[in-house]
Amino acid sequence: MTRNNSRSKLSIFALGGLDEIGKNMYVVRYGDDIVVIDAGLMFPEEEMLGIDVVIPDITYLVENREKVRGILLTHGHEDHIGGLPYILRELNVPVYGTKLTMGLVEHKLREAHLLNQTKRILVNNRSEIKLGSMKATFFKTNHSIPDSVGVCLETPEGNVVHTGDFKFDMTPVNGQAADMHKMAEIGKKGVVCLLSDSTNAERAGFTGSERNVGEALEEVFRKSKQRVIVATFASNIHRIQQVVDATALYNRKLAVIGRSMVNVVNIGMELGYLRVPPDLLIDPDEINRMPAHKVAVMSTGSQGEPMSALTRMAHGSHRKIEILPGDTVILAATPIPGNEKLVARTVDQLFRVGANVVYSTNSQHGVHVSGHGSQEDLKLMLNLMKPKFFIPIHGEHRMLRAHSQLAESVGIRPENIFISDNGDVVEFSGGKARYGSKVATGNVLIDGLGVGDVGNIVLRDRKLLSQDGILVVVVTLSKNNGKILSGPDIISRGFVYVRESEKLLEEANRIVTQTMEKCANERVSEWATLKTSIRDALSRFLYDRTRRRPMILPIIMEV
């Protein structure tokens, strides 16, 4: 999108969050003013070998940094705030969020040494924020973390509403109901475009109340004769509160395990979002010194992550605690798409060591409900907002498609619904909307301390190494006449076991020698050509013999 045709037009697009779960980042631009909503991360897909996290490509924002008025945060989940420590290094703009959201963000920024140089502004459902030619107001929503809000951006072209992640919970754990009255008021004034959460668009009915989970947890605690271990998302403060309440009700003590869980519990208590009775919490070192029926443990690991606290407990490799026969383990979360195998493996191991495992598919107890609205919740939001145009967001393509069908069912015209990909710009002008030019988007891969230094080529190499291994060929040549002085020496890693493949490697050695002699006879002395010749000849030979294609790395030295 060029600068000229964006002037005096309203433009909306995503840098992340469409056709995927996570990495949420949405951009609203009017003229020379840009507002960003959320800055999340995504956990790597299976083929992203060695990658820690994935964040959106913010090249567009960096190129227009003088126009970016701020980043508005809808709530404190990783897929909405996790990218901030990386993004703020490139784009130092004000960040707006509610009290708990900002508490979680400040912890991240402190670890990244960015706290003092980042302007942070607290907002609530009564705040009005001037952002150039736009004004932001907020409305309370229900989600699996407190202090979640939706955003209404007042623009010269009309109101743009971003729901954030939401459901309608009529009996919320913290007593904070969604502000349906304010949503209806916004709808009455007129909404030019609604961006709404699509995660559960395929699920019929309303999403259940979080309060039901509290009752289910209490029932499991009541029946348990030994220790109770509850694994859940660290950021699900409502669930953490229910575990605290059940622990207190049945006169147990609670140990909190897992770095992220400990951090969130401390922040929640400090800011007043967690009510924990005095003396309820114990140090993990005390677990084994207390009677089993007097102990409860809350940990990370509900997604079966290999290095999480629960997985290490199940395999007996945790420093403080291991699962014993008769312990009750509650997985108070459902697997994120893609994590099903990891969760199944962990559940299997828990059963193997003798635990009683309560999880979503084997239990009559409702130990988890989603934080995202199902079809009836989504229809209710559409009816409250009554938007002229609609962009389903936050979901894979089938979810966006299902949400668009729900929008049609409540009366939104099909031509006014935009099912977009990341980077697709929807332009609004004079009451009309159309697709504009596409903005460059993509994934930035974080590996250790490296941000974006691992790309497709490196991932391709890692995949090749993981599949067929590597052969290193070392040859030393004479500087005077180019003849082989030593070698070729062939080192194999992940390709074949050397002691059982001596004949194959001897033949490979001979192939390299013949290739080098042929190049010498043809007076080929450029190292790049020599390496390519070795690689090609050896690759053909090995494929013929093994039907495998290891990575071949020739190293030529001259003395």
Coordinates of C-alpha atoms in Angstrom, one line a residue:
M1 CA 0.0 0.0 0.0
T2 CA 1.5 3.3 -1.0
R3 CA 1.4 6.4 1.1
N4 CA -0.7 8.4 -1.3
N5 CA -3.6 6.0 -1.6
S6 CA -3.7 5.3 2.1
R7 CA -4.3 9.0 2.8
S8 CA -7.9 9.8 4.0
K9 CA -8.8 6.1 3.8
L10 CA -9.4 3.7 6.6
S11 CA -7.3 0.6 6.2
I12 CA -7.4 -2.6 8.4
F13 CA -5.1 -5.6 8.1
A14 CA -3.4 -8.3 10.2
L15 CA 0.3 -8.9 10.5
G16 CA -0.5 -12.1 12.4
G17 CA -3.5 -14.1 13.7
L18 CA -5.2 -15.1 10.5
D19 CA -5.1 -18.7 9.2
E20 CA -3.2 -19.6 12.5
I21 CA -3.6 -19.7 16.2
G22 CA -1.4 -17.2 17.9
K23 CA 0.9 -14.3 16.8
N24 CA -2.0 -11.9 17.0
M25 CA -1.3 -8.4 15.6
Y26 CA -3.9 -6.2 13.9
V27 CA -3.3 -2.8 12.3
V28 CA -5.8 0.1 11.8
R29 CA -4.6 3.0 9.8
Y30 CA -6.3 6.3 8.9
G31 CA -4.3 8.8 6.9
D32 CA -0.9 9.2 8.7
D33 CA -2.1 7.6 12.0
I34 CA -1.5 3.9 12.7
V35 CA -2.8 2.0 15.7
V36 CA -1.7 -1.6 16.5
I37 CA -3.9 -4.0 18.5
D38 CA -1.9 -6.7 20.3
A39 CA 1.6 -8.0 19.7
G40 CA 1.6 -11.8 20.3
L41 CA 3.8 -14.7 19.6
M42 CA 3.2 -18.2 18.4
F43 CA 4.8 -21.5 19.4
P44 CA 6.7 -23.2 16.6
E45 CA 5.2 -25.8 14.3
E46 CA 6.7 -29.3 14.2
E47 CA 8.9 -28.5 11.1
M48 CA 10.5 -25.4 12.7
L49 CA 13.3 -27.5 14.2
G50 CA 15.0 -25.8 17.2
I51 CA 12.9 -22.6 17.0
D52 CA 11.7 -21.3 20.4
V53 CA 8.9 -18.9 19.4
V54 CA 7.6 -17.1 16.3
I55 CA 6.6 -13.4 16.1
P56 CA 5.1 -11.3 13.3
D57 CA 7.2 -9.6 10.7
I58 CA 6.8 -5.9 11.6
T59 CA 8.7 -4.5 8.6
Y60 CA 5.7 -2.4 7.6
L61 CA 5.5 -0.8 11.1
V62 CA 9.2 -0.1 11.2
E63 CA 9.1 1.6 7.8
N64 CA 6.2 3.7 9.1
R65 CA 7.4 4.1 12.7
E66 CA 6.7 7.9 12.8
K67 CA 3.1 7.2 12.1
V68 CA 2.6 4.5 14.8
R69 CA 0.7 6.0 17.7
G70 CA 0.7 3.0 20.0
I71 CA 0.1 -0.6 20.7
L72 CA -3.3 -1.4 22.4
L73 CA -3.4 -4.7 24.3
T74 CA -6.7 -6.6 24.8
H75 CA -5.4 -9.0 27.5
G76 CA -2.4 -10.7 29.0
H77 CA -2.1 -14.0 27.1
E78 CA 1.2 -14.9 25.3
D79 CA -0.4 -14.9 21.9
H80 CA -1.3 -11.3 22.5
I81 CA 1.6 -9.8 24.5
G82 CA 4.4 -12.3 24.0
G83 CA 6.0 -10.5 21.0
L84 CA 6.4 -7.2 22.8
P85 CA 10.0 -7.8 24.2
Y86 CA 11.2 -8.4 20.6
I87 CA 9.0 -5.9 18.8
L88 CA 9.7 -2.9 21.2
R89 CA 13.4 -3.2 20.4
E90 CA 12.6 -2.3 16.8
L91 CA 9.6 -0.1 17.5
N92 CA 9.7 2.0 20.6
V93 CA 6.1 3.2 20.9
P94 CA 3.6 3.6 23.8
V95 CA 1.9 0.5 25.1
Y96 CA -1.6 0.6 26.5
G97 CA -3.1 -2.1 28.7
T98 CA -5.3 -2.9 31.7
K99 CA -3.8 -3.3 35.2
L100 CA -3.2 -7.1 35.1
T101 CA -2.1 -7.1 31.4
M102 CA 0.4 -4.4 32.2
G103 CA 1.7 -6.2 35.2
L104 CA 2.4 -9.3 33.1
V105 CA 4.0 -7.1 30.4
E106 CA 6.2 -5.2 32.9
H107 CA 7.6 -8.6 34.1
K108 CA 8.5 -9.4 30.5
L109 CA 10.0 -6.0 29.8
R110 CA 12.1 -6.1 33.0
E111 CA 13.6 -9.5 32.0
A112 CA 14.4 -8.0 28.5
H113 CA 15.9 -4.8 30.1
L114 CA 13.3 -2.6 28.3
L115 CA 11.1 -1.5 31.2
N116 CA 12.6 1.9 31.7
Q117 CA 12.6 2.9 28.0
T118 CA 9.1 1.8 27.3
K119 CA 6.2 4.2 27.8
R120 CA 3.3 2.3 29.5
I121 CA -0.2 3.7 30.0
L122 CA -2.8 2.0 32.1
V123 CA -6.4 1.9 30.7
N124 CA -9.7 0.6 31.9
N125 CA -13.2 0.3 30.5
R126 CA -13.8 4.1 31.1
S127 CA -10.6 5.3 29.4
E128 CA -10.6 7.4 26.3
I129 CA -7.3 7.6 24.5
K130 CA -6.5 10.1 21.7
L131 CA -4.4 8.4 19.0
G132 CA -3.9 11.1 16.2
S133 CA -7.1 11.2 14.2
M134 CA -8.5 8.2 16.1
K135 CA -9.9 7.7 19.6
A136 CA -9.8 4.4 21.5
T137 CA -12.3 3.4 24.1
F138 CA -12.6 0.0 25.8
F139 CA -15.3 -2.4 27.0
K140 CA -15.1 -5.3 29.5
T141 CA -15.2 -8.9 28.2
N142 CA -15.0 -12.3 29.8
H143 CA -12.1 -14.5 29.0
S144 CA -9.9 -17.1 30.9
I145 CA -7.8 -14.2 32.3
P146 CA -9.1 -11.2 34.2
D147 CA -8.9 -7.6 32.8
S148 CA -9.6 -8.6 29.2
V149 CA -11.2 -5.9 27.1
G150 CA -12.5 -5.2 23.6
V151 CA -11.4 -2.0 21.7
C152 CA -13.6 0.5 19.9
L153 CA -11.6 2.8 17.6
E154 CA -13.5 5.9 16.6
T155 CA -12.2 7.0 13.2
P156 CA -13.4 9.7 10.7
E157 CA -14.8 6.7 8.6
G158 CA -16.8 5.2 11.5
N159 CA -16.2 3.0 14.5
V160 CA -14.0 0.0 14.3
V161 CA -14.5 -2.7 17.0
H162 CA -11.9 -5.4 17.9
T163 CA -13.5 -7.8 20.4
G164 CA -10.3 -9.3 21.7
D165 CA -10.7 -12.9 22.9
F166 CA -14.1 -13.3 24.6
K167 CA -17.1 -15.3 25.7
F168 CA -20.2 -14.3 27.6
D169 CA -20.0 -15.8 31.1
M170 CA -23.1 -15.1 33.2
T171 CA -21.5 -16.3 36.4
P172 CA -17.9 -15.2 36.2
V173 CA -15.5 -16.4 38.9
N174 CA -14.4 -12.8 39.7
G175 CA -18.0 -11.3 39.5
Q176 CA -16.9 -9.1 36.6
A177 CA -19.6 -9.6 33.9
A178 CA -19.0 -8.6 30.3
D179 CA -20.2 -5.0 29.6
M180 CA -23.1 -5.9 27.2
H181 CA -24.8 -2.6 27.9
K182 CA -21.7 -0.7 26.6
M183 CA -21.4 -3.1 23.6
A184 CA -25.0 -2.4 22.7
E185 CA -24.4 1.4 23.0
I186 CA -21.5 1.1 20.6
G187 CA -23.7 -0.9 18.2
K188 CA -26.4 1.7 18.4
K189 CA -24.0 4.5 17.4
G190 CA -22.9 2.4 14.4
V191 CA -20.0 0.1 13.7
V192 CA -18.4 0.3 10.3
C193 CA -16.3 -2.8 10.8
L194 CA -16.2 -5.6 13.5
L195 CA -13.1 -7.8 14.0
S196 CA -14.2 -10.7 16.1
D197 CA -12.6 -13.8 17.7
S198 CA -13.2 -17.0 15.6
T199 CA -11.5 -19.7 17.7
N200 CA -14.7 -21.6 18.6
A201 CA -16.8 -20.7 15.6
E202 CA -17.2 -24.4 14.8
R203 CA -18.6 -25.2 18.2
A204 CA -22.4 -25.1 18.7
G205 CA -24.1 -23.4 21.7
F206 CA -22.7 -21.2 24.3
T207 CA -19.3 -21.7 26.0
G208 CA -19.7 -22.9 29.6
S209 CA -19.1 -20.8 32.7
E210 CA -15.8 -20.9 34.4
R211 CA -17.7 -21.4 37.7
N212 CA -18.7 -24.9 36.6
V213 CA -15.0 -25.8 36.6
G214 CA -14.6 -24.7 40.2
E215 CA -17.4 -27.1 41.2
A216 CA -15.8 -30.0 39.2
L217 CA -12.4 -29.4 40.8
E218 CA -13.9 -29.4 44.3
E219 CA -15.5 -32.8 43.5
V220 CA -12.2 -34.3 42.4
F221 CA -10.4 -32.9 45.5
R222 CA -13.2 -34.4 47.7
K223 CA -12.7 -37.9 46.3
S224 CA -8.9 -37.8 46.3
K225 CA -7.1 -39.8 49.1
Q226 CA -3.6 -38.8 48.3
R227 CA -1.9 -35.8 46.7
V228 CA -3.7 -33.8 44.0
I229 CA -1.6 -32.3 41.2
V230 CA -3.3 -29.8 38.9
A231 CA -1.7 -28.8 35.6
T232 CA -3.1 -25.8 33.8
F233 CA -2.1 -22.7 31.8
A234 CA 0.0 -20.4 33.9
S235 CA -2.0 -17.4 32.6
N236 CA -5.4 -18.8 33.5
I237 CA -5.8 -16.8 36.7
H238 CA -9.5 -17.8 37.1
R239 CA -8.4 -21.5 37.1
I240 CA -5.6 -20.8 39.5
Q241 CA -8.1 -19.1 41.9
Q242 CA -10.3 -22.1 41.8
V243 CA -7.4 -24.5 42.6
V244 CA -6.6 -22.2 45.6
D245 CA -10.2 -22.3 46.7
A246 CA -10.5 -26.1 46.5
T247 CA -7.2 -26.5 48.3
A248 CA -8.4 -24.3 51.2
L249 CA -11.8 -26.0 51.3
Y250 CA -10.3 -29.4 51.9
N251 CA -7.6 -28.3 54.3
R252 CA -4.6 -28.9 52.1
K253 CA -1.5 -26.9 51.5
L254 CA -0.6 -25.8 48.0
A255 CA 2.8 -25.9 46.3
V256 CA 3.3 -23.9 43.1
I257 CA 5.8 -25.4 40.6
G258 CA 7.0 -24.1 37.2
R259 CA 8.7 -20.8 36.6
S260 CA 5.9 -19.2 34.6
M261 CA 3.3 -20.4 37.1
V262 CA 5.2 -18.9 40.1
N263 CA 5.6 -15.6 38.2
V264 CA 1.9 -15.3 37.4
V265 CA 0.8 -16.3 41.0
N266 CA 3.2 -13.6 42.4
I267 CA 1.9 -11.0 40.0
G268 CA -1.7 -11.9 40.6
M269 CA -1.4 -11.7 44.4
E270 CA 0.6 -8.5 44.2
L271 CA -2.0 -6.8 42.0
G272 CA -5.0 -8.2 44.0
Y273 CA -6.3 -10.6 41.3
L274 CA -5.6 -13.7 43.4
R275 CA -7.0 -14.2 46.8
V276 CA -4.8 -16.6 48.7
P277 CA -5.4 -17.4 52.4
P278 CA -2.4 -16.9 54.7
D279 CA -0.2 -20.0 55.2
L280 CA -1.9 -21.8 52.3
L281 CA 1.2 -21.8 50.0
I282 CA 4.2 -24.0 50.9
D283 CA 7.6 -24.4 49.4
P284 CA 8.0 -27.3 47.0
D285 CA 10.7 -28.7 49.4
E286 CA 8.0 -29.3 52.0
I287 CA 5.8 -31.6 49.8
N288 CA 7.5 -34.8 50.7
R289 CA 7.6 -34.0 54.4
M290 CA 3.7 -33.7 54.7
P291 CA 1.0 -36.4 54.7
A292 CA -0.1 -37.0 51.1
H293 CA -3.8 -36.1 51.8
K294 CA -2.7 -32.7 53.0
V295 CA -0.9 -31.6 49.9
A296 CA -2.0 -30.1 46.5
V297 CA 0.4 -29.1 43.7
M298 CA -0.3 -26.7 40.9
S299 CA 2.1 -26.8 37.9
T300 CA 2.7 -26.0 34.3
G301 CA 2.6 -28.8 31.7
S302 CA -1.0 -29.1 30.6
Q303 CA 0.2 -29.2 27.0
G304 CA 2.7 -32.1 27.5
E305 CA 5.7 -29.9 26.8
P306 CA 8.8 -32.1 27.2
M307 CA 10.6 -29.8 29.7
S308 CA 7.5 -28.7 31.7
A309 CA 7.1 -29.5 35.4
L310 CA 4.4 -32.1 34.9
T311 CA 6.2 -34.1 32.2
R312 CA 9.4 -34.2 34.3
M313 CA 7.3 -35.3 37.4
A314 CA 5.8 -38.1 35.3
H315 CA 9.2 -39.4 34.2
G316 CA 10.7 -39.1 37.7
S317 CA 13.2 -36.4 36.6
H318 CA 11.8 -33.4 38.6
R319 CA 14.1 -32.3 41.4
K320 CA 11.4 -31.7 44.0
I321 CA 8.6 -34.2 43.3
E322 CA 7.6 -37.3 41.4
I323 CA 4.2 -38.8 40.7
L324 CA 3.4 -41.7 43.1
P325 CA 0.8 -44.5 42.7
G326 CA -2.5 -43.2 43.9
D327 CA -1.8 -39.5 43.3
T328 CA -4.6 -37.7 41.4
V329 CA -3.5 -35.6 38.4
I330 CA -5.9 -33.1 36.8
L331 CA -5.2 -31.7 33.4
A332 CA -7.3 -28.6 33.6
A333 CA -6.9 -27.6 29.9
T334 CA -7.6 -29.0 26.5
P335 CA -4.7 -29.6 24.0
I336 CA -3.9 -26.7 21.7
P337 CA -4.2 -27.9 18.1
G338 CA -0.9 -29.7 17.3
N339 CA -0.2 -30.6 20.9
E340 CA -2.5 -33.7 21.0
K341 CA 0.4 -36.2 20.7
L342 CA 2.5 -34.6 23.5
V343 CA -0.5 -34.5 25.8
A344 CA -1.4 -38.2 25.0
R345 CA 2.1 -39.2 25.7
T346 CA 2.2 -37.4 29.1
V347 CA -1.2 -38.9 30.1
D348 CA 0.0 -42.4 29.1
Q349 CA 3.1 -42.0 31.3
L350 CA 1.0 -40.7 34.2
F351 CA -1.2 -43.8 34.0
R352 CA 2.0 -46.0 33.7
V353 CA 3.3 -44.7 37.1
G354 CA 0.0 -45.4 38.8
A355 CA -1.7 -42.0 38.9
N356 CA -5.4 -41.4 38.7
V357 CA -5.6 -39.0 35.7
V358 CA -8.6 -36.6 35.2
Y359 CA -8.6 -35.0 31.8
S360 CA -11.1 -33.7 29.3
T361 CA -11.8 -36.9 27.3
N362 CA -11.9 -39.5 30.1
S363 CA -13.9 -37.6 32.7
Q364 CA -17.5 -36.7 33.6
H365 CA -16.0 -33.8 35.6
G366 CA -15.9 -30.6 33.6
V367 CA -12.3 -29.7 34.6
H368 CA -11.9 -27.3 31.7
V369 CA -14.0 -24.8 29.8
S370 CA -12.8 -22.6 26.9
G371 CA -12.2 -18.9 27.3
H372 CA -13.5 -18.4 23.7
G373 CA -17.1 -17.9 22.7
S374 CA -18.9 -20.7 20.8
Q375 CA -21.5 -20.0 18.0
E376 CA -24.2 -18.5 20.2
D377 CA -21.7 -16.2 21.9
L378 CA -20.4 -15.0 18.5
K379 CA -23.9 -14.4 17.2
L380 CA -24.7 -12.4 20.3
M381 CA -21.6 -10.2 19.8
L382 CA -22.6 -9.7 16.1
N383 CA -26.2 -8.7 17.1
L384 CA -24.9 -6.3 19.8
M385 CA -22.5 -4.6 17.4
K386 CA -24.6 -4.7 14.2
P387 CA -21.6 -4.0 12.0
K388 CA -21.9 -2.9 8.4
F389 CA -18.7 -4.8 7.5
F390 CA -17.2 -7.9 9.2
I391 CA -13.7 -9.4 9.3
P392 CA -13.4 -12.7 11.3
I393 CA -10.0 -12.9 13.0
H394 CA -8.0 -15.1 15.4
G395 CA -8.3 -18.5 13.9
E396 CA -7.4 -21.0 11.2
H397 CA -9.1 -20.7 7.8
R398 CA -12.0 -23.1 8.6
M399 CA -12.8 -21.1 11.8
L400 CA -12.8 -17.8 9.9
R401 CA -15.1 -19.5 7.3
A402 CA -17.5 -20.8 10.0
H403 CA -17.6 -17.4 11.6
S404 CA -18.5 -15.7 8.3
Q405 CA -21.4 -18.1 7.9
L406 CA -22.6 -17.2 11.4
A407 CA -22.4 -13.5 10.4
E408 CA -24.5 -14.2 7.3
S409 CA -27.1 -16.1 9.5
V410 CA -27.7 -12.9 11.6
G411 CA -28.2 -10.7 8.5
I412 CA -24.7 -9.4 7.4
R413 CA -24.6 -9.3 3.6
P414 CA -22.0 -11.8 2.2
E415 CA -20.3 -9.1 0.1
N416 CA -19.7 -7.2 3.3
I417 CA -17.7 -10.0 4.9
F418 CA -13.9 -10.2 4.3
I419 CA -12.2 -13.5 5.0
S420 CA -8.6 -12.3 4.8
D421 CA -5.1 -13.6 5.1
N422 CA -2.3 -11.9 7.0
G423 CA -1.3 -8.8 4.9
D424 CA -4.6 -8.4 3.1
V425 CA -5.6 -4.8 3.4
V426 CA -9.3 -3.9 3.6
E427 CA -9.9 -0.2 2.7
F428 CA -13.0 1.7 3.7
S429 CA -14.0 5.0 2.1
G430 CA -17.3 6.7 1.7
G431 CA -19.3 3.8 3.2
K432 CA -17.8 1.3 0.9
A433 CA -15.1 -1.4 1.4
R434 CA -12.7 -3.2 -0.9
Y435 CA -9.4 -5.0 -0.9
G436 CA -6.4 -2.8 -1.4
S437 CA -2.8 -3.6 -2.0
K438 CA -1.2 -6.3 0.1
V439 CA 1.3 -5.5 2.9
A440 CA 4.4 -7.7 3.3
T441 CA 4.0 -10.2 6.2
G442 CA 5.7 -13.3 7.5
N443 CA 7.2 -15.1 10.4
V444 CA 10.2 -13.9 12.3
L445 CA 11.8 -16.9 14.1
I446 CA 13.4 -16.6 17.5
D447 CA 16.1 -19.2 18.3
G448 CA 18.0 -18.5 21.5
L449 CA 19.1 -14.9 21.5
G450 CA 18.8 -14.7 17.7
V451 CA 15.9 -12.7 16.3
G452 CA 15.2 -13.4 12.6
D453 CA 18.7 -14.9 11.9
V454 CA 17.2 -18.3 11.2
G455 CA 15.3 -18.4 7.9
N456 CA 13.9 -21.0 5.5
I457 CA 17.4 -22.0 4.3
V458 CA 18.6 -22.8 7.8
L459 CA 15.4 -24.7 8.6
R460 CA 15.8 -26.7 5.4
D461 CA 19.3 -27.6 6.4
R462 CA 18.1 -28.6 9.9
K463 CA 15.4 -30.8 8.4
L464 CA 18.0 -32.5 6.1
L465 CA 20.3 -33.1 9.0
S466 CA 17.4 -34.6 11.1
Q467 CA 16.4 -36.9 8.3
D468 CA 19.7 -38.2 6.7
G469 CA 22.5 -36.9 8.8
I470 CA 25.8 -35.3 7.6
L471 CA 29.1 -36.4 6.0
V472 CA 32.1 -34.2 6.4
V473 CA 34.9 -34.8 3.8
V474 CA 38.3 -33.4 4.7
V475 CA 41.1 -33.2 2.1
T476 CA 44.5 -31.5 2.4
L477 CA 46.1 -30.4 -0.9
S478 CA 49.7 -29.3 -1.7
K479 CA 49.9 -25.5 -2.4
N480 CA 52.6 -26.1 -5.0
N481 CA 51.1 -28.7 -7.3
G482 CA 47.5 -29.3 -6.1
K483 CA 48.1 -33.0 -5.2
I484 CA 46.4 -34.7 -2.3
L485 CA 48.8 -34.7 0.8
S486 CA 46.4 -36.3 3.2
G487 CA 42.8 -37.7 3.2
P488 CA 40.2 -37.8 2.1
D489 CA 39.0 -38.4 5.7
I490 CA 35.2 -38.9 5.9
I491 CA 33.4 -38.2 9.2
S492 CA 29.8 -39.5 9.5
R493 CA 27.2 -38.1 12.0
G494 CA 23.6 -39.4 11.8
F495 CA 24.1 -41.1 8.5
V496 CA 25.6 -44.5 9.1
Y497 CA 27.4 -46.1 12.0
V498 CA 31.1 -46.1 10.9
R499 CA 32.2 -49.4 12.4
E500 CA 29.4 -51.3 10.6
S501 CA 29.8 -49.4 7.3
E502 CA 33.6 -49.5 6.7
K503 CA 33.2 -50.9 3.1
L504 CA 30.7 -48.2 2.1
L505 CA 33.0 -45.4 3.5
E506 CA 36.1 -46.9 1.8
E507 CA 34.2 -46.8 -1.5
A508 CA 33.1 -43.2 -0.8
N509 CA 36.7 -42.4 -0.1
R510 CA 37.7 -43.8 -3.4
I511 CA 35.0 -41.7 -5.2
V512 CA 36.3 -38.5 -3.6
T513 CA 39.9 -39.4 -4.6
Q514 CA 38.9 -40.1 -8.2
T515 CA 36.9 -36.8 -8.4
M516 CA 39.9 -34.8 -7.0
E517 CA 42.3 -36.5 -9.5
K518 CA 39.9 -35.8 -12.4
C519 CA 39.7 -32.1 -11.4
A520 CA 43.5 -31.9 -11.2
N521 CA 43.9 -33.4 -14.7
E522 CA 41.4 -30.9 -16.0
R523 CA 43.4 -28.2 -14.2
V524 CA 40.4 -27.2 -12.1
S525 CA 41.8 -25.4 -9.0
E526 CA 38.9 -23.2 -7.7
W527 CA 37.8 -24.5 -4.4
A528 CA 34.1 -23.8 -5.0
T529 CA 34.2 -26.0 -8.2
L530 CA 36.2 -28.7 -6.3
K531 CA 33.7 -28.8 -3.5
T532 CA 30.7 -28.9 -5.9
S533 CA 32.3 -31.8 -7.8
I534 CA 32.9 -33.8 -4.6
R535 CA 29.4 -33.1 -3.3
D536 CA 27.7 -34.2 -6.6
A537 CA 29.8 -37.3 -7.1
L538 CA 29.4 -38.5 -3.5
S539 CA 25.7 -37.6 -3.4
R540 CA 25.0 -39.8 -6.5
F541 CA 27.1 -42.7 -5.1
L542 CA 25.5 -42.7 -1.7
Y543 CA 21.9 -42.4 -3.0
D544 CA 22.5 -45.3 -5.4
R545 CA 23.8 -47.4 -2.4
T546 CA 21.6 -46.3 0.4
R547 CA 18.6 -44.3 -1.1
R548 CA 19.5 -41.5 1.4
R549 CA 20.7 -38.0 0.8
P550 CA 22.9 -36.9 3.8
M551 CA 24.2 -33.3 3.9
I552 CA 27.7 -33.5 2.4
L553 CA 30.2 -30.9 3.7
P554 CA 33.6 -30.9 1.9
I555 CA 36.4 -29.1 3.7
I556 CA 39.6 -28.4 1.6
M557 CA 42.8 -27.3 3.2
E558 CA 46.0 -26.2 1.5
V559 CA 49.5 -26.5 2.9

